[in-house]
Amino acid sequence: MISNPQHALAFGTLNLIGTDAEQAATGFQFQALGDDADWGNPVPIEQKITSWLQDGAIVALTGQDNRQMFLRIQVLADDSNALAVAEQALMFESYRRNLLTWTPPDGAGEPCVFTVVMSSFDEVPNDLNDLRVIATYGLKIQAEPYVRAQTMVSATKSTQSGTQVITSIDACTSATGWAFQKQPAGGPPTSAPPGVIGGGWLSGVASDIFTNLATRVSMVRTGLSTSLAGSPYIRIEATSTLTNAKYAYGTSGMTFKLNGIVAPVAVQEGNLYWFDAAALGISTLNSLEITVQAGGTSSTNSVRINAYDVSRSNMLGTKATNRQLSRILQVAGSARTQGSLVLSDETKALGTALIYTCPATPGLEQPSLRRLLTSGNSPTVDSTLISGFSSDINTLHTFDVPTTGLPPGGYLLLARLGIGSVLISPWTITWAAKSRQAGVNLPGVQTGTRVIASPPQWDIYEIGTMTLPPRKMGSGGLVRIELSCNSSCLIDEAWLFNIDTGRLTRVECGTGAPTPGTLANRLWLDSPTLESPVPTVWLGTEADRSDSYHAAAELKSFGNHEFVPPEMNVFTVTSYAQETTITLSHYPRFHTRVAAA
């Protein structure tokens, strides 16, 4: 029991936990009564999906509807006129959008702000109330589903400048210093060297995992003693495969430790996991651990961990040029929130800008394809391009995407193309998507063409849409994307965007020095709100948005970007600017109670 409660409840400008001092000053005070008060709850909006399930049903959550709240309020007044003035004050705060702010009574909790969509009240009649100079009202409130914090927060990620240097720590071609460990739930641990696979990597496999009991399986490297001076970022290339097993509750893949310290993934690029060792206080890397916790789902099961490479770098994440970057932003709170995402460069207009947001999920965060090129004409270095290279797709180009980095769904294939040595107009771009297993193309190929008339020197084109992978495959499968053209046609970069899970916006911001009204070095993506119930895209040059304006003809496509805790990936492309910063500003949102930051 709290002996000296410090709680507060404000409806707009009205204090609903009034004091005698307030009544002495105004002639009345409001008191919210605990009887039949109801904070309400978010109301799930669910959609049943038709399926082949023989029993049960698949239900998708499409959003949350408004919460319905109720407060019983009593007015204590000096006289009947003061009662009327109090009712007038309540009327001014009702029947409109407003804020209801509740502060928990122990003084430790954060203020909880309910965004009121609409409210109304009814007087509760009582024949003795007028004699006691009291009025009682039932206040009905319809509020947004989630409560928010009082203070807006911002998360920012900048561009790392300079040349990236990646230095190998362990190429994983020898088992020296490595151990493969298995720790069953409640059982003794076992340890053995991992196997060296002929292709040049290490592999450990644990069988006979206890059914429905978590078994801890790890690849551990010790004896490194590697200084990280000047290169504090660790890159580990690894995969895990489960057969007749599932990840333990609360886990969804591999976890990592550096020097025995749990290391959160800072950037993930398919099977490449990047870590900020300096943020963990690590200046010398002595050991690392790759762990999977899993339970068997049948009597025959296994968990395999493959380690391919361990390196260190002076930059976080793979850098070709700074014109395309994948960055993870922290989203505060526990519920999806409204926010404003800004992409900016202080000295240059952005050029063609792509912003793709998605959950921090393996594969989605790095949609660029050139890094996965397996065959085609030799690339030519060109530092003015987005990828830093160009090659002519008059010869078939193939890109092999691991299925582990390709969540199933609908995909959009974009490519930035330019005129080659000989122009045949129109271009006919031919594409194909193939499932491959063990080096063999499986039946069920998706194909298409895109005809482009009078192409300019460089532009980004929508090549096609597809459902990937074309066929379901095990973790060793690949999806091969093929691109070719009937003419000499240079490709700078291509991208595969998952449009089921992610959201994509493209805006033409111009090239050159920032100029108000024409050449924009700042691009804002704003969520729908009560005041503006559609997503909005703004351009401008000033950080305070004083010269901003809605994108019109400059806007080529837009998505309704979602900001979901605890983190999200933001992949950006800017054809002109190279020193971009992204910032997400938002109110942390929660179910009913706001947690401290």
Coordinates of C-alpha atoms in Angstrom, one line a residue:
M1 CA 0.0 0.0 0.0
I2 CA 1.3 3.4 -0.9
S3 CA 1.1 5.7 2.1
N4 CA 1.5 9.0 0.3
P5 CA 0.2 8.6 -3.2
Q6 CA 1.5 11.1 -5.8
H7 CA -0.8 10.2 -8.7
A8 CA -2.2 12.8 -11.1
L9 CA -4.9 12.7 -13.8
A10 CA -5.4 15.5 -16.3
F11 CA -8.0 15.8 -19.0
G12 CA -6.6 18.5 -21.3
T13 CA -6.2 21.4 -18.9
L14 CA -8.5 20.0 -16.2
N15 CA -7.0 18.4 -13.1
L16 CA -9.3 15.5 -12.3
I17 CA -7.7 14.9 -8.9
G18 CA -8.3 18.4 -7.6
T19 CA -7.3 20.0 -4.3
D20 CA -8.9 22.4 -1.8
A21 CA -6.4 25.0 -2.9
E22 CA -7.8 24.8 -6.4
Q23 CA -11.3 25.2 -5.1
A24 CA -10.3 28.2 -3.1
A25 CA -9.0 29.8 -6.2
T26 CA -11.7 28.8 -8.7
G27 CA -14.7 27.9 -6.6
F28 CA -14.7 24.3 -7.7
Q29 CA -12.5 21.1 -8.0
F30 CA -12.8 17.9 -10.0
Q31 CA -12.4 14.5 -8.4
A32 CA -12.2 11.3 -10.5
L33 CA -13.9 8.5 -8.6
G34 CA -12.5 5.0 -8.6
D35 CA -16.0 3.4 -8.9
D36 CA -16.5 1.7 -12.3
A37 CA -13.5 3.5 -13.8
D38 CA -12.3 1.7 -16.9
W39 CA -9.1 2.3 -18.9
G40 CA -10.3 0.1 -21.7
N41 CA -8.1 -2.0 -23.9
P42 CA -6.9 -2.0 -27.5
V43 CA -9.4 -3.9 -29.6
P44 CA -7.7 -6.4 -32.0
I45 CA -8.8 -6.2 -35.6
E46 CA -8.6 -9.8 -36.8
Q47 CA -9.2 -11.4 -40.1
K48 CA -9.8 -15.1 -40.6
I49 CA -7.8 -16.5 -43.5
T50 CA -9.2 -19.4 -45.7
S51 CA -6.8 -22.4 -45.6
W52 CA -6.7 -26.1 -45.9
L53 CA -6.6 -26.7 -42.2
Q54 CA -8.9 -29.5 -41.3
D55 CA -9.5 -28.1 -37.8
G56 CA -8.9 -24.6 -36.4
A57 CA -8.3 -21.5 -38.3
I58 CA -5.5 -19.1 -39.3
V59 CA -6.2 -15.6 -37.9
A60 CA -4.2 -12.5 -39.0
L61 CA -4.0 -9.4 -36.8
T62 CA -4.4 -6.4 -39.1
G63 CA -4.4 -3.7 -36.5
Q64 CA -5.9 -2.4 -33.3
D65 CA -9.2 -0.5 -32.9
N66 CA -9.7 2.4 -30.4
R67 CA -10.1 1.7 -26.7
Q68 CA -13.3 2.6 -24.9
M69 CA -12.7 4.3 -21.6
F70 CA -14.9 5.5 -18.8
L71 CA -14.4 7.8 -15.8
R72 CA -16.9 8.9 -13.2
I73 CA -16.1 12.5 -12.2
Q74 CA -17.5 14.5 -9.3
V75 CA -17.4 18.2 -9.0
L76 CA -17.2 19.9 -5.6
A77 CA -18.2 23.6 -5.7
D78 CA -18.8 26.6 -3.5
D79 CA -22.2 27.3 -5.0
S80 CA -24.5 26.4 -7.9
N81 CA -22.9 29.0 -10.2
A82 CA -19.5 27.5 -9.6
L83 CA -21.0 24.1 -10.5
A84 CA -22.2 25.6 -13.8
V85 CA -18.7 27.1 -14.5
A86 CA -17.1 23.7 -13.8
E87 CA -19.5 22.0 -16.2
Q88 CA -18.6 24.6 -18.8
A89 CA -14.9 23.9 -18.3
L90 CA -15.6 20.1 -18.7
M91 CA -17.6 20.9 -21.9
F92 CA -14.7 22.8 -23.4
E93 CA -12.4 19.8 -23.0
S94 CA -15.0 17.3 -24.3
Y95 CA -16.4 16.5 -27.7
R96 CA -13.0 17.0 -29.4
R97 CA -9.6 15.5 -29.7
N98 CA -7.6 15.8 -26.5
L99 CA -5.1 14.2 -24.2
L100 CA -5.8 12.3 -20.9
T101 CA -2.6 12.0 -18.9
W102 CA -2.4 9.6 -15.9
T103 CA 0.6 9.5 -13.5
P104 CA 0.9 6.4 -11.3
P105 CA 0.7 7.1 -7.6
D106 CA 4.1 5.8 -6.3
G107 CA 6.1 8.5 -8.0
A108 CA 8.2 5.9 -9.9
G109 CA 6.1 5.3 -12.9
E110 CA 6.1 7.4 -16.1
P111 CA 3.1 9.6 -17.1
C112 CA 0.8 7.7 -19.4
V113 CA -0.8 9.8 -22.2
F114 CA -4.0 8.6 -23.8
T115 CA -4.7 10.3 -27.1
V116 CA -8.4 11.1 -27.0
V117 CA -10.2 10.7 -30.4
M118 CA -13.6 11.8 -29.1
S119 CA -15.3 12.1 -25.7
S120 CA -18.7 12.9 -24.2
F121 CA -20.3 13.1 -20.8
D122 CA -23.6 12.5 -19.1
E123 CA -24.7 14.0 -15.8
V124 CA -25.7 11.4 -13.2
P125 CA -28.8 12.8 -11.5
N126 CA -29.1 12.7 -7.7
D127 CA -31.7 14.7 -5.7
L128 CA -29.2 15.4 -2.9
N129 CA -26.3 16.6 -5.1
D130 CA -27.6 20.1 -5.5
L131 CA -28.1 20.5 -1.8
R132 CA -24.5 19.4 -1.2
V133 CA -23.3 21.6 -4.2
I134 CA -22.0 18.5 -6.0
A135 CA -22.4 17.3 -9.6
T136 CA -21.5 13.8 -10.9
Y137 CA -20.7 13.0 -14.5
G138 CA -20.0 9.9 -16.5
L139 CA -17.1 10.7 -18.9
K140 CA -17.0 8.4 -22.0
I141 CA -13.7 8.5 -23.9
Q142 CA -12.7 6.9 -27.2
A143 CA -8.9 6.9 -27.4
E144 CA -6.2 5.6 -29.7
P145 CA -5.4 2.0 -28.9
Y146 CA -2.0 2.5 -27.3
V147 CA -0.9 4.8 -24.6
R148 CA 2.2 6.9 -25.3
A149 CA 5.0 8.5 -23.3
Q150 CA 4.9 12.3 -22.6
T151 CA 8.3 12.9 -24.3
M152 CA 9.2 12.3 -28.0
V153 CA 12.4 10.4 -28.5
S154 CA 14.8 10.3 -31.5
A155 CA 17.2 7.6 -32.8
T156 CA 19.9 8.7 -35.3
K157 CA 22.4 6.8 -37.5
S158 CA 25.0 8.6 -39.6
T159 CA 27.2 7.5 -42.5
Q160 CA 30.7 6.3 -41.8
S161 CA 33.2 8.1 -44.0
G162 CA 36.5 6.8 -45.3
T163 CA 37.7 3.5 -46.9
Q164 CA 36.7 0.2 -45.4
V165 CA 39.4 -2.2 -44.4
I166 CA 38.4 -5.8 -43.5
T167 CA 41.1 -8.0 -41.8
S168 CA 40.7 -11.7 -41.3
I169 CA 40.8 -13.1 -37.8
D170 CA 40.0 -16.7 -38.6
A171 CA 39.2 -18.0 -42.1
C172 CA 37.6 -21.1 -40.5
T173 CA 39.6 -23.5 -42.6
S174 CA 41.1 -25.3 -39.6
A175 CA 39.5 -26.6 -36.4
T176 CA 42.5 -25.3 -34.3
G177 CA 41.2 -23.3 -31.4
W178 CA 37.6 -24.4 -32.1
A179 CA 35.3 -26.6 -30.0
F180 CA 31.8 -27.8 -30.8
Q181 CA 29.8 -28.1 -27.6
K182 CA 26.4 -29.7 -26.7
Q183 CA 24.7 -29.0 -23.4
P184 CA 21.4 -30.9 -23.0
A185 CA 18.8 -29.6 -20.6
G186 CA 19.7 -31.2 -17.2
G187 CA 22.4 -33.3 -18.8
P188 CA 26.3 -33.2 -18.8
P189 CA 28.0 -31.1 -21.5
T190 CA 30.1 -32.7 -24.3
S191 CA 32.7 -31.1 -26.4
A192 CA 34.6 -32.1 -29.6
P193 CA 36.4 -30.4 -32.5
P194 CA 34.1 -29.3 -35.4
G195 CA 34.6 -30.9 -38.8
V196 CA 36.4 -29.1 -41.6
I197 CA 34.3 -29.1 -44.8
G198 CA 36.0 -29.4 -48.1
G199 CA 34.7 -26.1 -49.4
G200 CA 36.7 -24.4 -46.6
W201 CA 34.5 -23.9 -43.5
L202 CA 33.8 -25.4 -40.1
S203 CA 30.7 -27.4 -39.3
G204 CA 29.4 -29.0 -36.1
V205 CA 26.2 -31.1 -35.9
A206 CA 24.4 -32.3 -32.8
S207 CA 21.9 -35.1 -33.0
D208 CA 19.5 -36.7 -30.6
I209 CA 18.3 -33.4 -29.2
F210 CA 15.8 -34.0 -26.4
T211 CA 12.2 -33.6 -27.5
N212 CA 10.6 -30.5 -26.1
L213 CA 13.6 -29.8 -23.9
A214 CA 16.1 -27.0 -24.9
T215 CA 19.5 -28.2 -25.8
R216 CA 22.3 -25.6 -26.0
V217 CA 24.6 -26.1 -29.0
S218 CA 27.6 -23.9 -29.5
M219 CA 30.7 -23.3 -31.7
V220 CA 33.4 -21.8 -29.5
R221 CA 36.6 -20.2 -30.6
T222 CA 39.3 -19.4 -27.9
G223 CA 42.9 -18.3 -27.9
L224 CA 42.5 -15.4 -30.3
S225 CA 44.2 -12.5 -28.5
T226 CA 43.4 -10.1 -31.4
S227 CA 43.8 -6.4 -30.9
L228 CA 40.8 -4.4 -32.2
A229 CA 42.7 -1.1 -32.3
G230 CA 41.4 0.9 -35.3
S231 CA 39.0 -1.9 -36.3
P232 CA 36.4 -2.3 -33.5
Y233 CA 33.7 -4.0 -35.6
I234 CA 33.6 -7.8 -35.7
R235 CA 32.0 -9.7 -38.7
I236 CA 31.0 -13.3 -38.3
E237 CA 29.8 -15.3 -41.3
A238 CA 27.7 -18.3 -40.0
T239 CA 24.5 -20.3 -40.5
S240 CA 22.4 -22.7 -38.5
T241 CA 20.2 -25.5 -39.8
L242 CA 17.6 -27.4 -37.8
T243 CA 16.2 -30.8 -38.9
N244 CA 13.1 -32.0 -37.0
A245 CA 13.8 -29.5 -34.3
K246 CA 12.7 -26.0 -33.4
Y247 CA 14.3 -23.0 -31.7
A248 CA 13.8 -22.8 -28.0
Y249 CA 11.1 -20.5 -26.7
G250 CA 12.2 -16.9 -26.8
T251 CA 14.8 -17.5 -29.5
S252 CA 14.6 -17.3 -33.2
G253 CA 18.1 -18.1 -34.4
M254 CA 21.8 -17.9 -33.5
T255 CA 23.0 -15.8 -30.5
F256 CA 26.6 -14.6 -30.0
K257 CA 29.1 -13.9 -27.3
L258 CA 32.4 -12.0 -27.6
N259 CA 34.8 -12.5 -24.7
G260 CA 31.9 -14.2 -22.8
I261 CA 29.7 -11.1 -23.2
V262 CA 26.3 -11.4 -24.9
A263 CA 26.8 -9.4 -28.2
P264 CA 23.7 -7.9 -29.9
V265 CA 23.8 -7.9 -33.7
A266 CA 24.4 -4.4 -34.9
V267 CA 24.0 -5.1 -38.6
Q268 CA 22.9 -8.3 -40.4
E269 CA 23.6 -8.9 -44.1
G270 CA 22.2 -12.3 -44.9
N271 CA 24.6 -14.7 -43.2
L272 CA 27.0 -11.9 -42.2
Y273 CA 26.6 -10.7 -38.6
W274 CA 28.3 -7.5 -37.5
F275 CA 29.0 -6.5 -33.9
D276 CA 30.3 -3.3 -32.2
A277 CA 33.0 -4.6 -29.9
A278 CA 33.8 -1.1 -28.6
A279 CA 30.2 -0.7 -27.4
L280 CA 30.8 -3.8 -25.3
G281 CA 34.0 -2.4 -23.8
I282 CA 36.1 -5.0 -25.8
S283 CA 39.5 -3.8 -27.1
T284 CA 41.1 -7.3 -27.6
L285 CA 39.1 -10.2 -28.9
N286 CA 40.0 -13.4 -27.0
S287 CA 37.1 -15.6 -27.7
L288 CA 33.7 -15.9 -29.4
E289 CA 30.7 -18.2 -29.2
I290 CA 27.9 -19.0 -31.7
T291 CA 25.0 -20.6 -30.0
V292 CA 21.7 -22.2 -30.9
Q293 CA 19.1 -23.4 -28.3
A294 CA 16.7 -25.9 -29.7
G295 CA 14.4 -28.8 -28.9
G296 CA 13.6 -31.8 -31.0
T297 CA 10.2 -32.3 -32.6
S298 CA 10.7 -36.0 -33.4
S299 CA 13.0 -38.8 -32.3
T300 CA 15.4 -38.2 -35.3
N301 CA 16.7 -34.6 -35.2
S302 CA 19.8 -32.5 -35.4
V303 CA 21.1 -29.0 -35.1
R304 CA 24.0 -27.8 -37.3
I305 CA 26.1 -24.7 -37.0
N306 CA 28.4 -23.7 -39.8
A307 CA 31.2 -21.1 -39.4
Y308 CA 32.7 -19.6 -42.5
D309 CA 34.7 -16.6 -41.5
V310 CA 35.6 -14.2 -38.6
S311 CA 37.0 -10.8 -39.5
R312 CA 37.4 -7.3 -38.1
S313 CA 36.8 -3.9 -39.8
N314 CA 37.1 -0.2 -39.3
M315 CA 33.5 0.2 -40.4
L316 CA 30.2 -1.3 -39.4
G317 CA 28.6 -3.2 -42.2
T318 CA 29.8 -3.9 -45.8
K319 CA 30.5 -0.7 -47.7
A320 CA 30.8 -0.4 -51.5
T321 CA 29.9 3.2 -51.7
N322 CA 28.0 5.3 -49.1
R323 CA 25.2 5.7 -51.6
Q324 CA 23.4 2.6 -50.4
L325 CA 23.4 1.8 -46.7
S326 CA 21.6 -0.6 -44.3
R327 CA 21.2 0.8 -40.8
I328 CA 19.3 -0.5 -37.8
L329 CA 17.3 2.0 -35.7
Q330 CA 16.0 1.3 -32.2
V331 CA 12.3 1.9 -31.7
A332 CA 11.3 2.6 -28.1
G333 CA 8.2 1.2 -26.5
S334 CA 6.4 -2.1 -26.9
A335 CA 3.8 -1.2 -29.5
R336 CA 3.8 0.0 -33.1
T337 CA 4.0 3.7 -33.1
Q338 CA 3.5 6.7 -35.4
G339 CA 6.7 8.6 -36.3
S340 CA 8.7 10.7 -38.7
L341 CA 11.7 9.3 -40.5
V342 CA 14.1 11.8 -42.1
L343 CA 16.9 11.1 -44.5
S344 CA 19.3 14.1 -44.9
D345 CA 22.7 15.2 -46.1
E346 CA 24.1 18.6 -44.9
T347 CA 25.8 19.6 -48.1
K348 CA 24.2 17.8 -51.1
A349 CA 20.8 17.2 -52.6
L350 CA 19.9 13.5 -52.2
G351 CA 19.4 12.7 -55.9
T352 CA 17.1 9.6 -56.5
A353 CA 16.2 8.4 -53.0
L354 CA 14.9 5.0 -52.1
I355 CA 13.9 4.3 -48.5
Y356 CA 13.0 0.7 -47.6
T357 CA 11.9 -0.1 -44.0
C358 CA 11.3 -3.6 -42.6
P359 CA 11.7 -5.6 -39.4
A360 CA 15.3 -6.4 -38.5
T361 CA 15.0 -9.9 -40.1
P362 CA 17.7 -11.8 -41.8
G363 CA 17.8 -11.2 -45.6
L364 CA 15.4 -8.3 -45.7
E365 CA 17.8 -5.7 -44.5
Q366 CA 20.2 -5.9 -47.5
P367 CA 18.2 -6.1 -50.7
S368 CA 21.1 -5.2 -53.1
L369 CA 22.0 -8.0 -55.6
R370 CA 25.4 -7.0 -57.0
R371 CA 27.2 -8.5 -54.0
L372 CA 25.6 -11.8 -55.0
L373 CA 26.6 -11.7 -58.7
T374 CA 27.9 -15.1 -59.8
S375 CA 28.2 -14.7 -63.6
G376 CA 28.1 -12.0 -66.2
N377 CA 30.4 -9.5 -67.9
S378 CA 33.3 -8.3 -65.8
P379 CA 32.4 -5.2 -63.7
T380 CA 34.0 -1.8 -64.4
V381 CA 34.8 0.3 -61.4
D382 CA 32.9 3.6 -61.4
S383 CA 32.9 5.6 -58.2
T384 CA 30.0 7.8 -59.4
L385 CA 27.6 4.9 -59.3
I386 CA 25.5 3.6 -56.4
S387 CA 27.2 0.3 -56.2
G388 CA 30.6 1.5 -57.4
F389 CA 30.6 -0.8 -60.5
S390 CA 28.9 -1.2 -63.8
S391 CA 28.6 -4.2 -66.2
D392 CA 26.8 -4.8 -69.5
I393 CA 23.8 -7.2 -69.3
N394 CA 23.9 -7.9 -73.0
T395 CA 25.5 -11.0 -71.5
L396 CA 23.3 -12.9 -69.0
H397 CA 23.9 -11.9 -65.4
T398 CA 23.0 -14.3 -62.6
F399 CA 22.6 -13.5 -58.9
D400 CA 22.4 -16.4 -56.4
V401 CA 20.4 -15.5 -53.2
P402 CA 20.5 -18.0 -50.3
T403 CA 17.0 -19.0 -49.2
T404 CA 18.1 -18.3 -45.6
G405 CA 18.2 -14.7 -46.6
L406 CA 15.0 -14.7 -48.5
P407 CA 11.8 -14.8 -46.4
P408 CA 8.9 -16.1 -48.5
G409 CA 6.6 -13.5 -50.0
G410 CA 6.0 -11.1 -52.8
Y411 CA 9.1 -9.3 -54.2
L412 CA 9.7 -6.3 -56.4
L413 CA 12.8 -6.4 -58.6
L414 CA 14.3 -2.9 -59.4
A415 CA 17.4 -2.2 -61.3
R416 CA 19.4 1.0 -62.1
L417 CA 20.3 0.9 -65.8
G418 CA 22.3 3.1 -68.2
I419 CA 23.1 3.2 -71.9
G420 CA 26.0 1.0 -73.0
S421 CA 28.2 1.1 -76.0
V422 CA 25.5 0.5 -78.6
L423 CA 21.9 1.5 -78.0
I424 CA 19.1 -0.5 -79.5
S425 CA 15.8 1.2 -78.6
P426 CA 13.6 0.0 -77.1
W427 CA 15.3 -2.1 -74.5
T428 CA 13.8 -5.5 -73.8
I429 CA 14.9 -6.6 -70.3
T430 CA 14.3 -10.3 -69.7
W431 CA 14.3 -11.7 -66.2
A432 CA 13.9 -15.1 -64.5
A433 CA 13.7 -16.5 -61.0
K434 CA 14.8 -20.1 -60.5
S435 CA 15.0 -22.4 -57.4
R436 CA 18.3 -24.3 -57.2
Q437 CA 19.3 -27.1 -55.0
A438 CA 22.7 -28.8 -55.1
G439 CA 23.6 -26.8 -58.2
V440 CA 20.5 -28.0 -60.1
N441 CA 17.7 -25.8 -61.4
L442 CA 14.3 -27.1 -60.1
P443 CA 11.2 -27.0 -62.3
G444 CA 8.9 -24.1 -61.8
V445 CA 10.7 -21.0 -63.2
Q446 CA 9.1 -17.5 -63.0
T447 CA 10.0 -15.3 -66.0
G448 CA 9.0 -11.9 -67.5
T449 CA 10.1 -9.0 -69.6
R450 CA 10.2 -5.3 -69.3
V451 CA 10.2 -3.1 -72.4
I452 CA 11.8 0.4 -71.9
A453 CA 11.5 2.9 -74.7
S454 CA 13.9 5.9 -75.1
P455 CA 16.0 5.2 -71.9
P456 CA 18.0 8.0 -70.4
Q457 CA 21.6 7.7 -69.3
W458 CA 20.8 6.4 -65.9
D459 CA 17.5 5.6 -64.2
I460 CA 15.9 3.1 -61.8
Y461 CA 13.3 0.8 -63.4
E462 CA 10.8 -1.6 -62.1
I463 CA 11.8 -4.9 -63.8
G464 CA 9.1 -7.2 -62.4
T465 CA 7.2 -8.6 -59.5
M466 CA 7.5 -12.2 -58.3
T467 CA 6.7 -14.6 -55.5
L468 CA 9.9 -16.1 -54.0
P469 CA 11.2 -18.6 -53.6
P470 CA 9.5 -20.2 -56.6
R471 CA 9.6 -23.5 -54.8
K472 CA 10.1 -24.2 -51.1
M473 CA 13.5 -25.6 -50.3
G474 CA 15.8 -26.6 -47.4
S475 CA 18.4 -24.3 -46.0
G476 CA 20.9 -25.2 -48.6
G477 CA 18.8 -23.9 -51.5
L478 CA 19.4 -20.8 -53.6
V479 CA 17.1 -18.6 -55.7
R480 CA 18.9 -17.5 -58.9
I481 CA 17.8 -14.2 -60.4
E482 CA 18.8 -13.8 -64.1
L483 CA 18.9 -10.5 -66.0
S484 CA 19.7 -9.8 -69.6
C485 CA 19.0 -7.2 -72.3
N486 CA 18.7 -7.3 -76.1
S487 CA 21.0 -4.2 -76.3
S488 CA 24.2 -3.0 -74.7
C489 CA 22.8 -2.0 -71.3
L490 CA 24.8 -1.2 -68.3
I491 CA 23.6 -2.2 -64.8
D492 CA 24.7 -0.3 -61.8
E493 CA 22.7 -2.2 -59.1
A494 CA 19.6 -4.3 -58.7
W495 CA 17.5 -4.8 -55.7
L496 CA 14.9 -7.4 -54.4
F497 CA 12.4 -5.8 -52.0
N498 CA 10.0 -7.9 -50.0
I499 CA 6.8 -6.0 -50.4
D500 CA 4.8 -8.2 -48.1
T501 CA 6.9 -7.4 -45.0
G502 CA 8.7 -4.2 -46.0
R503 CA 7.7 -0.7 -47.2
L504 CA 9.4 1.2 -50.1
T505 CA 9.3 4.9 -51.0
R506 CA 11.0 6.5 -54.0
V507 CA 11.5 10.2 -54.4
E508 CA 13.4 12.3 -56.9
C509 CA 15.2 15.0 -54.9
G510 CA 17.5 16.5 -57.5
T511 CA 21.3 16.8 -57.8
G512 CA 23.5 19.7 -56.8
A513 CA 23.7 22.1 -53.9
P514 CA 20.6 22.2 -51.7
T515 CA 18.2 24.9 -53.1
P516 CA 14.9 25.7 -51.4
G517 CA 11.9 24.6 -53.5
T518 CA 13.9 22.7 -56.1
L519 CA 16.9 20.6 -54.8
A520 CA 16.2 18.9 -51.5
N521 CA 18.8 17.5 -49.1
R522 CA 16.1 16.5 -46.6
L523 CA 13.3 14.0 -47.1
W524 CA 10.7 13.3 -44.4
L525 CA 8.3 10.3 -44.2
D526 CA 5.5 10.9 -41.8
S527 CA 3.1 8.2 -40.5
P528 CA -0.6 8.7 -40.8
T529 CA -2.0 10.5 -37.7
L530 CA -5.4 11.8 -36.5
E531 CA -4.5 15.2 -38.0
S532 CA -3.3 13.7 -41.3
P533 CA -4.7 10.2 -41.8
V534 CA -2.6 9.4 -44.8
P535 CA 1.2 8.8 -45.1
T536 CA 2.9 12.1 -46.2
V537 CA 6.2 12.7 -47.9
W538 CA 8.0 16.1 -47.5
L539 CA 11.0 17.7 -49.1
G540 CA 13.1 20.6 -48.0
T541 CA 16.5 22.0 -47.0
E542 CA 16.1 23.3 -43.4
A543 CA 16.2 20.9 -40.4
D544 CA 13.3 22.7 -38.7
R545 CA 11.1 22.0 -41.8
S546 CA 10.4 25.7 -42.3
D547 CA 10.9 25.5 -46.1
S548 CA 9.4 22.0 -46.5
Y549 CA 6.7 21.1 -49.0
H550 CA 4.7 18.0 -50.0
A551 CA 6.3 15.8 -52.7
A552 CA 4.1 15.8 -55.8
A553 CA 5.6 14.9 -59.2
E554 CA 8.9 14.1 -57.3
L555 CA 7.1 11.2 -55.6
K556 CA 7.4 8.0 -57.8
S557 CA 6.1 5.5 -55.2
F558 CA 5.4 5.5 -51.5
G559 CA 4.8 3.0 -48.7
N560 CA 3.0 3.2 -45.4
H561 CA 6.1 2.7 -43.3
E562 CA 5.7 1.0 -40.0
F563 CA 7.8 1.6 -36.9
V564 CA 7.6 -1.5 -34.6
P565 CA 9.8 -2.1 -31.5
P566 CA 12.3 -3.1 -30.5
E567 CA 14.2 -2.3 -33.7
M568 CA 13.8 -1.8 -37.4
N569 CA 16.0 -1.9 -40.5
V570 CA 16.2 1.1 -42.8
F571 CA 17.9 0.6 -46.2
T572 CA 18.5 3.8 -48.1
V573 CA 19.8 4.6 -51.6
T574 CA 20.8 8.1 -52.6
S575 CA 22.2 8.4 -56.1
Y576 CA 24.0 11.8 -55.4
A577 CA 24.5 12.3 -51.6
Q578 CA 27.1 10.1 -49.8
E579 CA 27.0 11.5 -46.2
T580 CA 23.5 10.8 -45.2
T581 CA 21.9 10.6 -41.8
I582 CA 18.7 8.9 -40.8
T583 CA 16.6 9.9 -37.8
L584 CA 13.4 8.4 -36.4
S585 CA 11.4 10.7 -34.1
H586 CA 8.5 9.2 -32.3
Y587 CA 6.6 8.8 -29.0
P588 CA 7.2 5.4 -27.4
R589 CA 3.9 3.6 -27.2
F590 CA 2.7 0.8 -24.8
H591 CA -0.4 -1.2 -24.1
T592 CA -1.5 0.7 -21.0
R593 CA 1.5 1.6 -18.8
V594 CA 4.5 3.5 -20.0
A595 CA 7.9 2.1 -19.1
A596 CA 10.8 4.4 -18.3
A597 CA 13.4 4.7 -21.1

